[in-house]
Coordinates of C-alpha atoms in Angstrom, one line a residue:
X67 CA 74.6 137.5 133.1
X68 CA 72.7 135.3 131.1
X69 CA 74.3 136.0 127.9
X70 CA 77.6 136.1 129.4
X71 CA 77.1 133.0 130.1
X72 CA 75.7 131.5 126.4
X73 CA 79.1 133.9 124.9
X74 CA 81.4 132.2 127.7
X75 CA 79.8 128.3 126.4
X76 CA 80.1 129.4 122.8
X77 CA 83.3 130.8 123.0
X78 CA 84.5 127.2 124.4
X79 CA 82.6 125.3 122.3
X80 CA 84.4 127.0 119.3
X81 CA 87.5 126.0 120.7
X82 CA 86.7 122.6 121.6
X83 CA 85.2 122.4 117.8
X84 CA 89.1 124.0 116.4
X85 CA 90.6 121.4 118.3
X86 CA 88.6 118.3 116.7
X87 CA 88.4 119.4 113.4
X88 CA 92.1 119.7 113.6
X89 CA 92.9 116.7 115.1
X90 CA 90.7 114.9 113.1
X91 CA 92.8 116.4 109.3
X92 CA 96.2 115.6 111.5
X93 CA 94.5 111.6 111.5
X94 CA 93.5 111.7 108.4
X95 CA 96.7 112.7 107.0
X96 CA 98.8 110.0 108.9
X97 CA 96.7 107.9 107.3
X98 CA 97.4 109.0 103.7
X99 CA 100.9 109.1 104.7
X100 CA 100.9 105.3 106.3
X101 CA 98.9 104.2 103.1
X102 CA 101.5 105.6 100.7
X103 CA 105.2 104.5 102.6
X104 CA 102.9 101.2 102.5
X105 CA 101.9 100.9 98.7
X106 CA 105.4 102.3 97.7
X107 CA 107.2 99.8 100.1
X108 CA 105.0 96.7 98.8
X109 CA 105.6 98.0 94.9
X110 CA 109.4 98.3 95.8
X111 CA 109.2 94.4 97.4
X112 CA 107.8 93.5 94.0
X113 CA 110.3 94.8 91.9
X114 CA 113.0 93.4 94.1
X115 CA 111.7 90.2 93.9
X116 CA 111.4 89.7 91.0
X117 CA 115.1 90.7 89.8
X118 CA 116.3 88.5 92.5
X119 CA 113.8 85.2 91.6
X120 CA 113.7 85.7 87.8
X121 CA 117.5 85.6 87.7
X122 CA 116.8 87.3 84.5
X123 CA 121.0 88.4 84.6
X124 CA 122.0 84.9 84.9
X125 CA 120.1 83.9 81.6
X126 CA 122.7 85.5 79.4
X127 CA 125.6 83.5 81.4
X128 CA 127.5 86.2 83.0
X129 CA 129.5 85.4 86.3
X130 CA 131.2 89.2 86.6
X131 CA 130.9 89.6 90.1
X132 CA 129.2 93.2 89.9
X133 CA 126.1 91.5 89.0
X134 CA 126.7 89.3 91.9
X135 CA 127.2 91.9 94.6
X136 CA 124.0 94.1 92.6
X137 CA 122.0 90.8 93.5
X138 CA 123.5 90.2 96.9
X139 CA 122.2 94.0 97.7
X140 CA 118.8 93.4 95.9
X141 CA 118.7 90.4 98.5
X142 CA 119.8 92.6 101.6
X143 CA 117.3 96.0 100.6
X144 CA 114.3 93.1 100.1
X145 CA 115.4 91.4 104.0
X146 CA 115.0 95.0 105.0
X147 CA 112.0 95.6 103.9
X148 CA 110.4 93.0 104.4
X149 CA 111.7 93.3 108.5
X150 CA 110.5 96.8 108.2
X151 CA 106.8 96.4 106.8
X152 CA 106.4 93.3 109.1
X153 CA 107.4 94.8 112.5
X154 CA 105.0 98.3 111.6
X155 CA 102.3 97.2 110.2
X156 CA 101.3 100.3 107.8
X157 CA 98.3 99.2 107.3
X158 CA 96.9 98.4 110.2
X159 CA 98.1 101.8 111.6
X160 CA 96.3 103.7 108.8
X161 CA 93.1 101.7 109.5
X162 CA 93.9 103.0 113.4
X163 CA 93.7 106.6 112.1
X164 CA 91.3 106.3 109.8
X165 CA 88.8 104.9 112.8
X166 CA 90.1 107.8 114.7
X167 CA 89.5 110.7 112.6
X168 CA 85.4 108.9 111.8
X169 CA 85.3 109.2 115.5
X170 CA 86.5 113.0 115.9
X171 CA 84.2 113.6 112.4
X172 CA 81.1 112.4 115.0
X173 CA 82.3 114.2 118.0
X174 CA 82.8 117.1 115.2
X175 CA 79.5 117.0 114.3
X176 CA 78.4 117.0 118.0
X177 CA 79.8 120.3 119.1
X178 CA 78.5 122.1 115.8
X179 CA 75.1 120.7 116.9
X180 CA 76.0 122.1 120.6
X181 CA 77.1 125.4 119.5
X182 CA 73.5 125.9 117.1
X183 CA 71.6 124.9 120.5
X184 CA 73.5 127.2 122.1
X185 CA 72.7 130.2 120.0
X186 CA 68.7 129.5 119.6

């Protein structure tokens, strides 16, 4: 009966330890994820800034109105973005995650501890 029991507290243990371990790659690749749309977004911010600032078309005294309307959307993608990076916060969220998946590491770490004990 007793070792019924030790299999039965191993077996969940196992399961418990499957269901951290994955939970805590799942956080840790929302993180990556976050971190990347974040460092592409801020790069893209960059770049749009600084066609639309420099005014590096104007220099060479063109008024065609394509380079007008290829501004005027530089000016409208950069609004965007900017709206989108400061209503969701990437970074803070892939702090959140990384946090997260440190804590399921320790829990991690506490049922492999539980399931030794339970073998010796």
């Amino acid at each position: 009966m007793e070792q019924r029991l030790v299999n039965l507290y191993n077996q969940q243990a196992m399961f418990c330890y499957g269901n951290v371990e994955w939970s805590h790659k799942i956080h840790e690749k929302a993180a990556d994820l976050f971190t990347t749309v974040n460092s592409w977004l801020r790069w893209i911010q960059l770049i749009l800034a600084f066609i639309i600032s420099a005014d590096i078309i104007k220099q060479f005294g063109t008024d065609s109105p394509v380079i007008s309307g290829i501004l005027i959307g530089c000016s409208l993608i950069l609004t965007l973005i900017n709206t989108i990076t400061k209503s969701f916060d990437f970074n803070g969220r892939a702090s959140r995650h990384i946090m997260t998946a440190n804590a399921l590491w320790d829990l991690r770490e506490d049922y492999r501890s539980f399931k030794y004990d339970i073998q010796a």
